Coordinates of C-alpha atoms in Angstrom, one line a residue:
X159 CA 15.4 2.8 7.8
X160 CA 12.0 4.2 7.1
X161 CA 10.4 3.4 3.5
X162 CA 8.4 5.9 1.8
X163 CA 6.1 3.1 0.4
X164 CA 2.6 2.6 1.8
X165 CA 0.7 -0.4 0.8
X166 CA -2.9 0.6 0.1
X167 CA -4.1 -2.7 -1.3
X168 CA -4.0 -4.9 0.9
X169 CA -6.4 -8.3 2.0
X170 CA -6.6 -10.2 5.5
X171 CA -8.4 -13.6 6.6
X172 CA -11.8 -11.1 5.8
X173 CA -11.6 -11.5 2.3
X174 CA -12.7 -14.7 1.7
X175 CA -10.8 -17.2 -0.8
X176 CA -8.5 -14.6 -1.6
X177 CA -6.6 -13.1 1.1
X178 CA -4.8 -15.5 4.0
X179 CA -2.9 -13.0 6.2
X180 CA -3.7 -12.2 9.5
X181 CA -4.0 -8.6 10.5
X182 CA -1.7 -9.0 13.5
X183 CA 1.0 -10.2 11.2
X184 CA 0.7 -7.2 8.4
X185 CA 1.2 -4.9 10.9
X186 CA 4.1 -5.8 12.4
X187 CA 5.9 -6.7 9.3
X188 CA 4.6 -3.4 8.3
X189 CA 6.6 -2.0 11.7
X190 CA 9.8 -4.3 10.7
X191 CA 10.1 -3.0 8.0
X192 CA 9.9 0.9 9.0
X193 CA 6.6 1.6 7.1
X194 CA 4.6 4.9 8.7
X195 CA 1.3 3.6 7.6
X196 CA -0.6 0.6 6.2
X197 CA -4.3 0.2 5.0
X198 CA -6.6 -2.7 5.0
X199 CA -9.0 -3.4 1.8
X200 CA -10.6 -6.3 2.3
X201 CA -13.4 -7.6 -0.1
X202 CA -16.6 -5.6 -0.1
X203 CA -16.5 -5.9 3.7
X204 CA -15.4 -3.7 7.0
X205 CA -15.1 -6.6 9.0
X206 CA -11.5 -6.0 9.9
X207 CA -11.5 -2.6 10.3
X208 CA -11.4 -2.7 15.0
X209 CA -9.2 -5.1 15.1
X210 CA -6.7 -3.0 12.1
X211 CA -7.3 0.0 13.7
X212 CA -6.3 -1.5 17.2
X213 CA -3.0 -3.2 15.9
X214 CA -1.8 -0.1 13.8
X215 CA -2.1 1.9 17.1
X216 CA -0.2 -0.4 19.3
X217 CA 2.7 -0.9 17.0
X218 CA 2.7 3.2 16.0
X219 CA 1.4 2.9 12.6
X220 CA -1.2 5.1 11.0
X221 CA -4.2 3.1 9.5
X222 CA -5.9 3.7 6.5
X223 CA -9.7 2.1 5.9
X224 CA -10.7 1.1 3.0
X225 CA -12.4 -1.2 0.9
X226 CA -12.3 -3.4 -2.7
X227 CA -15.8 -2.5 -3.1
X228 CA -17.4 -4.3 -6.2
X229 CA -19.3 -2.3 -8.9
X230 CA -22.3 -3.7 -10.7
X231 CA -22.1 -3.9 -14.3
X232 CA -25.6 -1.9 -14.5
X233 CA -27.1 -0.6 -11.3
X234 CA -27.3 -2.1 -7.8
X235 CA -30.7 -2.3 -8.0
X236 CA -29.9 -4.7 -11.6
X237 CA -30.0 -8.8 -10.5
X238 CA -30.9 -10.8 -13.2
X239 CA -28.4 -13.1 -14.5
X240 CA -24.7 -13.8 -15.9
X241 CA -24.4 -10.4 -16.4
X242 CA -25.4 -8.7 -13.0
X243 CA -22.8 -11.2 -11.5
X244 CA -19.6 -10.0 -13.1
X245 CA -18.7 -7.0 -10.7
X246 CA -16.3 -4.7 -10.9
X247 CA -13.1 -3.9 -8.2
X248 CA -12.8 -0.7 -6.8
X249 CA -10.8 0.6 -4.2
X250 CA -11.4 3.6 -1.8
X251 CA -9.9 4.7 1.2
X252 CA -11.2 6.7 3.9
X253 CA -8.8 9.8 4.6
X254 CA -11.3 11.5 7.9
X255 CA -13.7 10.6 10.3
X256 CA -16.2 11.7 7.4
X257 CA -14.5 9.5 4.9
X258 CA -15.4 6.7 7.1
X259 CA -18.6 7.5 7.9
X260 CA -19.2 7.4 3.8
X261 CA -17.5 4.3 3.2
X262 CA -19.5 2.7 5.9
X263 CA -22.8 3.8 4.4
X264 CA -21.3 2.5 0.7
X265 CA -20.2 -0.9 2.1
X266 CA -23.6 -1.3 3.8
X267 CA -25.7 -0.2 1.1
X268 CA -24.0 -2.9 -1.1
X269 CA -25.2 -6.0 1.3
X270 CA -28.8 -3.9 1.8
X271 CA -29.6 -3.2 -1.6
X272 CA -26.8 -4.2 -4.2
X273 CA -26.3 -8.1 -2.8
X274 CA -26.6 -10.3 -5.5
X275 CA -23.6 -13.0 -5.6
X276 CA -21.7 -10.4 -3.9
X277 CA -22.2 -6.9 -2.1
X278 CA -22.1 -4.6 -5.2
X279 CA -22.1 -0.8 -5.3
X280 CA -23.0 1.5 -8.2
X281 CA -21.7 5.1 -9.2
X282 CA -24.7 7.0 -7.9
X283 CA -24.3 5.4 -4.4
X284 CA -20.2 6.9 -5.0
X285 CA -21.8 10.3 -5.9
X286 CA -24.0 10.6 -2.8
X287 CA -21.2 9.3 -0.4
X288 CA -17.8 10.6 -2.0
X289 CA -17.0 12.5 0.5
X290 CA -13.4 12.4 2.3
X291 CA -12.6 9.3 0.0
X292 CA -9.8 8.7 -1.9
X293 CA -10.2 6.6 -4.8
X294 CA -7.9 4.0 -6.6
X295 CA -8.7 2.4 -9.9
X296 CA -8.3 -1.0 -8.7
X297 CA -6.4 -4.1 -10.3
X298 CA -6.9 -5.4 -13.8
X299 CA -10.4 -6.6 -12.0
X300 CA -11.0 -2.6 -12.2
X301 CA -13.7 -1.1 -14.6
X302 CA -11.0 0.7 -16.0
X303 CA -8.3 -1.8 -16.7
X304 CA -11.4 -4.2 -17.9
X305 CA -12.1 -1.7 -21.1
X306 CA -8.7 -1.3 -21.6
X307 CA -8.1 -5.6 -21.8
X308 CA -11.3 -5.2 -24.4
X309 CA -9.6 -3.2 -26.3
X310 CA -12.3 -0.1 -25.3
X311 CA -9.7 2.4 -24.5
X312 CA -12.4 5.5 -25.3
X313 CA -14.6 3.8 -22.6
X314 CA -11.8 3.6 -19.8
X315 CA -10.9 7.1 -20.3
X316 CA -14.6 8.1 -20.0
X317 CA -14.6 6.2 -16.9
X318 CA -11.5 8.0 -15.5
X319 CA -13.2 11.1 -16.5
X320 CA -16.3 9.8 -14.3
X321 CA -14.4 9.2 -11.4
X322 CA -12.8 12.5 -11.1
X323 CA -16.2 13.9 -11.1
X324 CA -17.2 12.0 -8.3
X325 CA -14.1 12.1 -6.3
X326 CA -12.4 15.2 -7.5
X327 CA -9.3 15.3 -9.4
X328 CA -6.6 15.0 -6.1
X329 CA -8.9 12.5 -5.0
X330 CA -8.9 9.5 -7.5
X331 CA -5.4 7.9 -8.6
X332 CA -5.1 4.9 -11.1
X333 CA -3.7 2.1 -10.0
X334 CA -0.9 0.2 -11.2
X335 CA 0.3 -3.3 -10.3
X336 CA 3.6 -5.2 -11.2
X337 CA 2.8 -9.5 -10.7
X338 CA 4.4 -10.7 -13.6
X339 CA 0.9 -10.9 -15.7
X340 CA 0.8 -10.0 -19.3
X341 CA -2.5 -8.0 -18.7
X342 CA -1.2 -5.8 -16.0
X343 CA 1.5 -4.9 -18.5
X344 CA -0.8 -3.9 -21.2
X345 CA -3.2 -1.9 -18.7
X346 CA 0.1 0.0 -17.3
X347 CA 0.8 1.0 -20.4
X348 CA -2.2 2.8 -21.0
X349 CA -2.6 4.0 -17.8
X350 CA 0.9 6.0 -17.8
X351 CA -0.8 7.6 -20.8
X352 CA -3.4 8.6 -19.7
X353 CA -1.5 10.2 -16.7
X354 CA 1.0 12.3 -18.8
X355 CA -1.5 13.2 -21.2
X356 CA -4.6 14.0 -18.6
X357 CA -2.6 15.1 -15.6
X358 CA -3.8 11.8 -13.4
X359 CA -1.6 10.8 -10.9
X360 CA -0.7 7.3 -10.3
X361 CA -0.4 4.9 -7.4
X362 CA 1.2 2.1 -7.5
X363 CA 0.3 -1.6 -5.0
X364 CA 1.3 -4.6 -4.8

């Protein structure tokens, strides 16, 4: 019996210290249990993509590309300190060849010129490279669920208004998660506010 649900956060053995499973093993789970498609959003990193793309063919599934990419606090170009460390989740998916492309030049761009602790990213490198990406707001690590758990509920709406700018409005979901925490309840709350009252649709992972 086929599922309509499509897992579109998912990590491997390529994000390190927080993802175990193998890509080999997703998949075919993914097959068991009669899901169409499946995407791979490892940490900041590609890596995985080959071999993902490889497996999801052989087994008949479609893959999706993507990436938790991290966002710095103030500019990639910003290293200095505590602050320039705490990064930001994001996660995009690459819906065409083009999308890809992009998400390959955002990826490398954040080991070129945004490393500093980890490969970081900033919203004028999402601007230049948006293109045939879909967006997801990320998990309570997310820019937007962050404001929202500081209580800066006119900042996360700002930022949702900032990422339909530069991904368009059918092009950036906010994500919500279910893991039992306390803070993805209070962020879920907000969100589904801010989808009725500004038209946002949602996507829930897991």
């Amino acid at each position: 019996m086929n599922s309509p649900f499509v897992h579109l956060h998912l990590h491997t053995e390529y994000s390190l210290l927080d993802g175990f499973g193998r890509i080999n093993d997703y998949v075919q789970a993914a097959k068991k249990m009669g899901m169409e498609a499946i995407a791979l959003t490892d940490h900041g990193v590609l890596f995985g993509a080959i071999d993902f793309y490889k497996a999801c063919q052989s087994a008949g599934i479609k893959p999706i590309i993507g990436c938790e990419v991290y966002i710095a606090p103030r500019g990639l170009h910003q290293k200095s300190g505590r602050i320039d460390s705490q990064a930001s989740h994001l996660i995009l998916l690459a819906e065409s060849n083009t999308g890809y492309r992009n998400l390959s030049k955002i990826v490398s761009k954040g080991y070129i010129d945004g490393f500093y602790y980890k490969p970081r990213v900033d919203h004028q490198v999402l601007k230049q490279y948006h293109e045939g990406i879909i967006c997801l707001s990320a998990c309570i690590s997310g820019e937007i669920p962050k404001a929202i758990l500081g209580g800066q509920e006119d900042k996360a709406l700002a930022l949702v208004r900032e990422y339909q700018s530069i991904f368009g409005d059918d092009h950036f979901y906010l994500e919500v998660q279910d893991h039992g925490l306390i803070e993805e309840a209070k962020v879920r709350d907000v969100l589904y506010r801010f989808a009725e009252a500004y038209d946002v649709p949602l996507a829930a992972t897991n």
